[in-house]
mmCIF file of C-alpha atoms and ligand atoms in Angstrom:
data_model
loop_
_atom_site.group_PDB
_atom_site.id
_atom_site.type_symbol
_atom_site.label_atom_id
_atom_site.label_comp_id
_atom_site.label_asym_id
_atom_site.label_seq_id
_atom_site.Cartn_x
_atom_site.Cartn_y
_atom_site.Cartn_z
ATOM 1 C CA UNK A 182 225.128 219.308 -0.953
ATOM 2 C CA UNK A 183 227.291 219.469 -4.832
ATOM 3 C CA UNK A 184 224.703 216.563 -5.511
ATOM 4 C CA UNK A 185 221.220 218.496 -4.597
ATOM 5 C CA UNK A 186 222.572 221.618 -6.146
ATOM 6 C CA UNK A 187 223.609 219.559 -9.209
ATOM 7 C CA UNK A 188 220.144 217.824 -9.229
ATOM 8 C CA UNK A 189 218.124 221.338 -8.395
ATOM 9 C CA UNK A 190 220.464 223.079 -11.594
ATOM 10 C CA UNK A 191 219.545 220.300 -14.125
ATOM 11 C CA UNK A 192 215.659 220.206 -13.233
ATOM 12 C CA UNK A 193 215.059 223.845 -13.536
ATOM 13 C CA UNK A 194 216.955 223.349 -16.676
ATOM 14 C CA UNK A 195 214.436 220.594 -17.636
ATOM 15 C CA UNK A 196 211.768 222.014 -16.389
ATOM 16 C CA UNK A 197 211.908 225.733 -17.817
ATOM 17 C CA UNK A 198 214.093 225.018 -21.008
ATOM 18 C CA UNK A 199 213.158 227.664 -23.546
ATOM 19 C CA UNK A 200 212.212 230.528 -20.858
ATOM 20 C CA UNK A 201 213.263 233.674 -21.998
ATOM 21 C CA UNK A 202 211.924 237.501 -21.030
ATOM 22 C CA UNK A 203 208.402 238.203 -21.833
ATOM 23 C CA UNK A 204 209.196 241.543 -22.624
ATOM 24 C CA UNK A 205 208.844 242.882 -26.411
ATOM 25 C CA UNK A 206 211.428 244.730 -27.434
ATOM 26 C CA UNK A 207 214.177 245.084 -30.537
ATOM 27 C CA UNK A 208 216.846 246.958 -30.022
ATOM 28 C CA UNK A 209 219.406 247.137 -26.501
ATOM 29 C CA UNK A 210 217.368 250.613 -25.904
ATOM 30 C CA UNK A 211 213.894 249.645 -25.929
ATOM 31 C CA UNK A 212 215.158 246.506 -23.658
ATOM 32 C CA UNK A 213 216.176 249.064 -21.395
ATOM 33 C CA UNK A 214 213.257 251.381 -21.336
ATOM 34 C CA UNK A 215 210.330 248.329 -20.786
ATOM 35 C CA UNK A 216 212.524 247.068 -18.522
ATOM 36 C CA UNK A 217 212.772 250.665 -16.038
ATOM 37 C CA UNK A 218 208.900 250.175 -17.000
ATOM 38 C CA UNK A 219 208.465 246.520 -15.393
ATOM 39 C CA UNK A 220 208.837 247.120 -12.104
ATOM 40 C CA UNK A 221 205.543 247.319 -9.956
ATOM 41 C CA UNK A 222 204.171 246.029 -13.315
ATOM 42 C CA UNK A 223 203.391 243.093 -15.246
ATOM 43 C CA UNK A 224 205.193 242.415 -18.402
ATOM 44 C CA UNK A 225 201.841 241.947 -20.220
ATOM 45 C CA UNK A 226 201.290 245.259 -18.807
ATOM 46 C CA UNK A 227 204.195 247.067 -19.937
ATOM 47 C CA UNK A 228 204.253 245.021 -23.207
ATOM 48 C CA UNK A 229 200.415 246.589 -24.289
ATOM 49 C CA UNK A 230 202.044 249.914 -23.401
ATOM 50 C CA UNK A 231 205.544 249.565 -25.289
ATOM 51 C CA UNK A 232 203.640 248.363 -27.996
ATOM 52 C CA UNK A 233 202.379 251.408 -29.216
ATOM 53 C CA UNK A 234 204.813 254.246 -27.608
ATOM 54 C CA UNK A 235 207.998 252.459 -29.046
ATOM 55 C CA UNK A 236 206.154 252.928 -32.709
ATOM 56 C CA UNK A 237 206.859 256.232 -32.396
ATOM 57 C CA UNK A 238 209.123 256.323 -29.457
ATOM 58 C CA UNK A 239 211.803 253.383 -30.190
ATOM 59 C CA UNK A 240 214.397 255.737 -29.630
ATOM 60 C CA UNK A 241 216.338 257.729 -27.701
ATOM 61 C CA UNK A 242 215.901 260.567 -30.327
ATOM 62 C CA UNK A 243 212.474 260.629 -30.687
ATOM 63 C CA UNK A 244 211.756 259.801 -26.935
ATOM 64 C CA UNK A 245 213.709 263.245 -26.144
ATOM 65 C CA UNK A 246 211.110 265.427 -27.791
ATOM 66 C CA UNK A 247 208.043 264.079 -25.682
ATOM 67 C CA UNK A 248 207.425 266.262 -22.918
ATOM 68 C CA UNK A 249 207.159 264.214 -19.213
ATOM 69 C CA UNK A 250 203.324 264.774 -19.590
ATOM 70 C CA UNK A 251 203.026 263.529 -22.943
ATOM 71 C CA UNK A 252 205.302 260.460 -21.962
ATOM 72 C CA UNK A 253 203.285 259.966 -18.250
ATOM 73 C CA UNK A 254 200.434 259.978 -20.715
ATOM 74 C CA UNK A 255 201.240 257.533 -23.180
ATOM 75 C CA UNK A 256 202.329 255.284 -20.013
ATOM 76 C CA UNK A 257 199.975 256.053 -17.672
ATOM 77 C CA UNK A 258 198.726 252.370 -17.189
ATOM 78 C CA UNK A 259 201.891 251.072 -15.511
ATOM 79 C CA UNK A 260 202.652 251.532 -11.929
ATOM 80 C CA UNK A 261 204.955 254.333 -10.897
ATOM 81 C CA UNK A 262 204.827 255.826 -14.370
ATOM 82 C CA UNK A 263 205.402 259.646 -13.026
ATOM 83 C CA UNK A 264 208.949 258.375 -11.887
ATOM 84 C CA UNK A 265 209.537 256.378 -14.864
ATOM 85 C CA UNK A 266 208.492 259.014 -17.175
ATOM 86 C CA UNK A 267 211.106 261.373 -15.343
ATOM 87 C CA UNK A 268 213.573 258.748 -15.353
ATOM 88 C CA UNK A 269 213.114 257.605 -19.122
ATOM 89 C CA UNK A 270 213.740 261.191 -20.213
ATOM 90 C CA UNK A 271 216.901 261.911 -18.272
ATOM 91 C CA UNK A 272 218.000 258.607 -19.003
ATOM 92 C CA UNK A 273 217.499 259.317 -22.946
ATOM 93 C CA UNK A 274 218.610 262.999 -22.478
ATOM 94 C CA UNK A 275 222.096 260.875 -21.200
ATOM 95 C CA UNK A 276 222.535 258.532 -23.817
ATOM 96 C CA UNK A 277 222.428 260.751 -26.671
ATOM 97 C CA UNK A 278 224.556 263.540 -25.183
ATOM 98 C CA UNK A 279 227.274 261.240 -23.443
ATOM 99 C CA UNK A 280 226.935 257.300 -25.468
ATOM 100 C CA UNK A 281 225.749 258.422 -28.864
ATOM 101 C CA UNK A 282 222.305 257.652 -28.485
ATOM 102 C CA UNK A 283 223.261 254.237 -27.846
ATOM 103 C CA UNK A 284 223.346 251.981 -24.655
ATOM 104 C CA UNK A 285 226.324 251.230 -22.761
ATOM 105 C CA UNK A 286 227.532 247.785 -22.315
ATOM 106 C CA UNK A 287 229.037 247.804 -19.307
ATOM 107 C CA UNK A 288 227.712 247.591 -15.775
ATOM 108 C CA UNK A 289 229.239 250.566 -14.408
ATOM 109 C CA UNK A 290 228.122 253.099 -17.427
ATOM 110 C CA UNK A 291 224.404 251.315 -16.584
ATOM 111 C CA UNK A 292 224.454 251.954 -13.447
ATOM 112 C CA UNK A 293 224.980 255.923 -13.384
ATOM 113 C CA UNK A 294 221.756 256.106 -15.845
ATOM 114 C CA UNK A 295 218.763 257.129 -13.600
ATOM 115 C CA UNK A 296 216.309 254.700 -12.576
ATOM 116 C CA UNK A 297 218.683 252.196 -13.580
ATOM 117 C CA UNK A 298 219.637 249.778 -10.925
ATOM 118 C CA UNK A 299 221.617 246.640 -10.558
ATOM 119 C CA UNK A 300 218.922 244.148 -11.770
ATOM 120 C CA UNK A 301 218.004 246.348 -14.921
ATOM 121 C CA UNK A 302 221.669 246.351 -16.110
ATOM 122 C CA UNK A 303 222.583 242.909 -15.719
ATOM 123 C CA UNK A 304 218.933 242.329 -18.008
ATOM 124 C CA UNK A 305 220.473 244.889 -20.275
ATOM 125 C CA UNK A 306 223.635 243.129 -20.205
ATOM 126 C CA UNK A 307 223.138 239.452 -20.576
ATOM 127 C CA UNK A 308 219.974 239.683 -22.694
ATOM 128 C CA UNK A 309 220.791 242.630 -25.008
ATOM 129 C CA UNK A 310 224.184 242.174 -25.650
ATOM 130 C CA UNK A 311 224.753 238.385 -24.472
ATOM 131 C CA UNK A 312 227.748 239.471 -22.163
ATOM 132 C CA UNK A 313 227.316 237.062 -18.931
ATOM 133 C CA UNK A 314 225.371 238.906 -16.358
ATOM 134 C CA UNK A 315 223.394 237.497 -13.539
ATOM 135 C CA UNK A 316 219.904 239.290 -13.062
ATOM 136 C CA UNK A 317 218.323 239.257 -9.643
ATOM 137 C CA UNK A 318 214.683 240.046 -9.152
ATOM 138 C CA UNK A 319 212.056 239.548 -6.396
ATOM 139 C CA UNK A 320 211.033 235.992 -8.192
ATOM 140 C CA UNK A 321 214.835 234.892 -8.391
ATOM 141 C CA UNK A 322 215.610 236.366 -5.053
ATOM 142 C CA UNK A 323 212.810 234.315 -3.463
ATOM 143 C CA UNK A 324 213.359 231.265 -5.255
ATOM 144 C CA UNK A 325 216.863 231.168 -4.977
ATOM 145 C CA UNK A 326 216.695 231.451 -1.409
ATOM 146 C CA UNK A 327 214.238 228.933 -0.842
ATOM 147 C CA UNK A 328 215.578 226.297 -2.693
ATOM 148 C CA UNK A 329 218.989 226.713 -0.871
ATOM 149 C CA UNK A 330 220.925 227.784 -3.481
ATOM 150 C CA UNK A 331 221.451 230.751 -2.247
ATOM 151 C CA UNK A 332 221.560 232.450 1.469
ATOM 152 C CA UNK A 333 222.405 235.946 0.963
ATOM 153 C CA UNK A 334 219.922 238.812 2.687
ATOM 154 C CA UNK A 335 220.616 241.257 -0.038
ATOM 155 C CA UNK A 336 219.896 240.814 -3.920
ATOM 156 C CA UNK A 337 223.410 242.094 -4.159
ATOM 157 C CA UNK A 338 224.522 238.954 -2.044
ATOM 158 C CA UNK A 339 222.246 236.652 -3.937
ATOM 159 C CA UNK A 340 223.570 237.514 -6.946
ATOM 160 C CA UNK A 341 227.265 236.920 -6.040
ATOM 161 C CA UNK A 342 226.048 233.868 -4.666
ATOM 162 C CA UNK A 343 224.362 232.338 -7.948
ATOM 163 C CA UNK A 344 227.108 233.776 -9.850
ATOM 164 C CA UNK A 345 229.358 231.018 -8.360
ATOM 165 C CA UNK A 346 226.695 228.382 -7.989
ATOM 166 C CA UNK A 347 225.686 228.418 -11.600
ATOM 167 C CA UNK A 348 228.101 228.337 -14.746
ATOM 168 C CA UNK A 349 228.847 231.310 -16.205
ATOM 169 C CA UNK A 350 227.520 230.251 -19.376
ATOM 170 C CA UNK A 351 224.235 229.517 -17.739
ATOM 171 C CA UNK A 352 224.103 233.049 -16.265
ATOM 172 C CA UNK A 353 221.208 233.818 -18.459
ATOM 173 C CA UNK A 354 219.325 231.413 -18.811
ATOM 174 C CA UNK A 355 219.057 230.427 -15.089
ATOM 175 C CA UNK A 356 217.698 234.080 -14.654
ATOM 176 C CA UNK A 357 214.734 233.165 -16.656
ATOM 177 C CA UNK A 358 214.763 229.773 -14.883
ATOM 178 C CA UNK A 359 214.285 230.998 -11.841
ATOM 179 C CA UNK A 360 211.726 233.789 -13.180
ATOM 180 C CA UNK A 361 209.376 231.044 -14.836
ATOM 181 C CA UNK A 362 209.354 229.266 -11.542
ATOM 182 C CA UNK A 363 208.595 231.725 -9.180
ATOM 183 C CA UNK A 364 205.815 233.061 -11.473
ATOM 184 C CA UNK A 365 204.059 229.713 -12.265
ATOM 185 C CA UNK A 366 204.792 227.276 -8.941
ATOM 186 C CA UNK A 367 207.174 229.122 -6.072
ATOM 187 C CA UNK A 368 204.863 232.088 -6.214
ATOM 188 C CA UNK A 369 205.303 234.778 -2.965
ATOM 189 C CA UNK A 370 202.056 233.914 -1.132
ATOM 190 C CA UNK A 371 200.831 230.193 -1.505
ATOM 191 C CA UNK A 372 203.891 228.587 -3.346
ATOM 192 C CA UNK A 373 202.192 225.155 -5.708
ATOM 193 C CA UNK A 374 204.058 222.592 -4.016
ATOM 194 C CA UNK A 375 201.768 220.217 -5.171
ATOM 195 C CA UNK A 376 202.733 220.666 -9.050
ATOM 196 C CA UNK A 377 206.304 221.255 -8.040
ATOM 197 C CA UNK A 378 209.210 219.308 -10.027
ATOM 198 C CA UNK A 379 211.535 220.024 -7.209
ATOM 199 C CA UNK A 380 209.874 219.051 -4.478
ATOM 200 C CA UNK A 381 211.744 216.577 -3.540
ATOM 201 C CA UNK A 382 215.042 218.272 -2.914
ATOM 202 C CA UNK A 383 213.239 221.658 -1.521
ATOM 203 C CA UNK A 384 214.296 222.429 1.972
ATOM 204 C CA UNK A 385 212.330 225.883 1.859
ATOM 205 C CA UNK A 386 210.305 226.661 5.532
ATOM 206 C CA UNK A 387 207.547 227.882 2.856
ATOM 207 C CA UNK A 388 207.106 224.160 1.619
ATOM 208 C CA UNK A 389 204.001 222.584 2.054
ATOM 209 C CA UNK A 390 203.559 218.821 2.435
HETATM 210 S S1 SF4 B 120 208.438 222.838 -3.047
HETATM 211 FE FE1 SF4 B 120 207.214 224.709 -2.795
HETATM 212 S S2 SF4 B 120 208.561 226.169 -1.744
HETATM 213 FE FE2 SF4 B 120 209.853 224.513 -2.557
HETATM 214 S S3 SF4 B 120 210.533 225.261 -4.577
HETATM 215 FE FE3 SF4 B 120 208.677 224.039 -4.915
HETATM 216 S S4 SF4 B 120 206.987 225.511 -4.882
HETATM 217 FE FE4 SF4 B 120 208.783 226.527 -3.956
#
């Protein structure tokens, strides 16, 4: 069982060297914003939309002084974006009154931030500020789970779960591992077992001969 996980860990690692987020951002804050943005929402998606509102909106500052119809219009395009807008505001209106206008970097201080949940933070957290953080999305809940390296019915669960399987100083960059392959082979619906490079060691009920 060490010996498949082993072998599963260093072909993903293979496989998907190099992944990293596909959203566009430069500073911790605009991480956070695209990422309250992604859900229900491609990155390309949210990345055409960031692209012009954080040229005038990069901030917390500036965000403040949009109205939530001026900022549901600018990101009209992405799924949800009445919530998001609402969120985004309150969650700028928080920064700058209680963190300075900056983001926190811990997972608790995340977590009280509206529309901020679990996954979001640990993004935040191991891809803004590099502190070890183990992001758990629909594509590395699914994979995860098929692949056997994790058995957890909660993302919560999954998470503590890959936290131990994978070293902490692969934290991040398994995330995006696991990202890259449920988005290009293990997808939801009609997973490419054909093309697969971990075919053989797949146990998954989903995997086609
Ligand atoms: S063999 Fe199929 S189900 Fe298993 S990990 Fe690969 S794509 Fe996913």
């Amino acid at each position: 069982m060490k010996k498949r996980t082993e072998e599963i860990i260093e072909l993903l690692r293979q496989t998907y060297l190099g992944a990293d987020t596909e959203l566009e951002y430069e500073t911790p804050y605009q991480l956070l914003v695209a990422t309250m943005m992604a859900a229900q929402s491609t990155d390309k998606q949210v990345n055409k939309v960031t692209r012009s509102l954080f040229a005038d909106e990069g901030e917390p500052q500036a965000m403040v002084r949009l109205s939530q119809e001026e900022l549901e219009r600018k990101i009209g395009s992405v799924g949800l974006y009445r919530n998001k807008a609402k969120n985004i505001l309150a969650t700028s209106n928080i920064l700058l009154e209680e963190h300075d206008g900056l983001v926190p970097m811990t997972l608790a201080e995340l977590l009280k931030l509206p529309g901020v949940g679990r996954k979001t933070a640990n993004v935040v957290l191991s891809n803004a500020f590099d502190i070890p953080a183990f992001a758990v999305d629909t594509h590395v809940f699914r994979t995860s789970r098929r692949l056997g390296l994790a058995e957890g019915s909660t993302p919560e669960k999954v998470e503590q779960e890959l936290m131990r399987t994978f070293q902490r100083v692969d934290w991040k960059d398994a995330h995006h591992w696991l990202i890259f392959h449920g988005r290009r082979t293990c997808l939801a619906r009609n997973p490419k077992c054909d093309i697969c490079t971990l075919w053989d060691l797949c146990t998954s009920e989903d995997k086609s001969i």
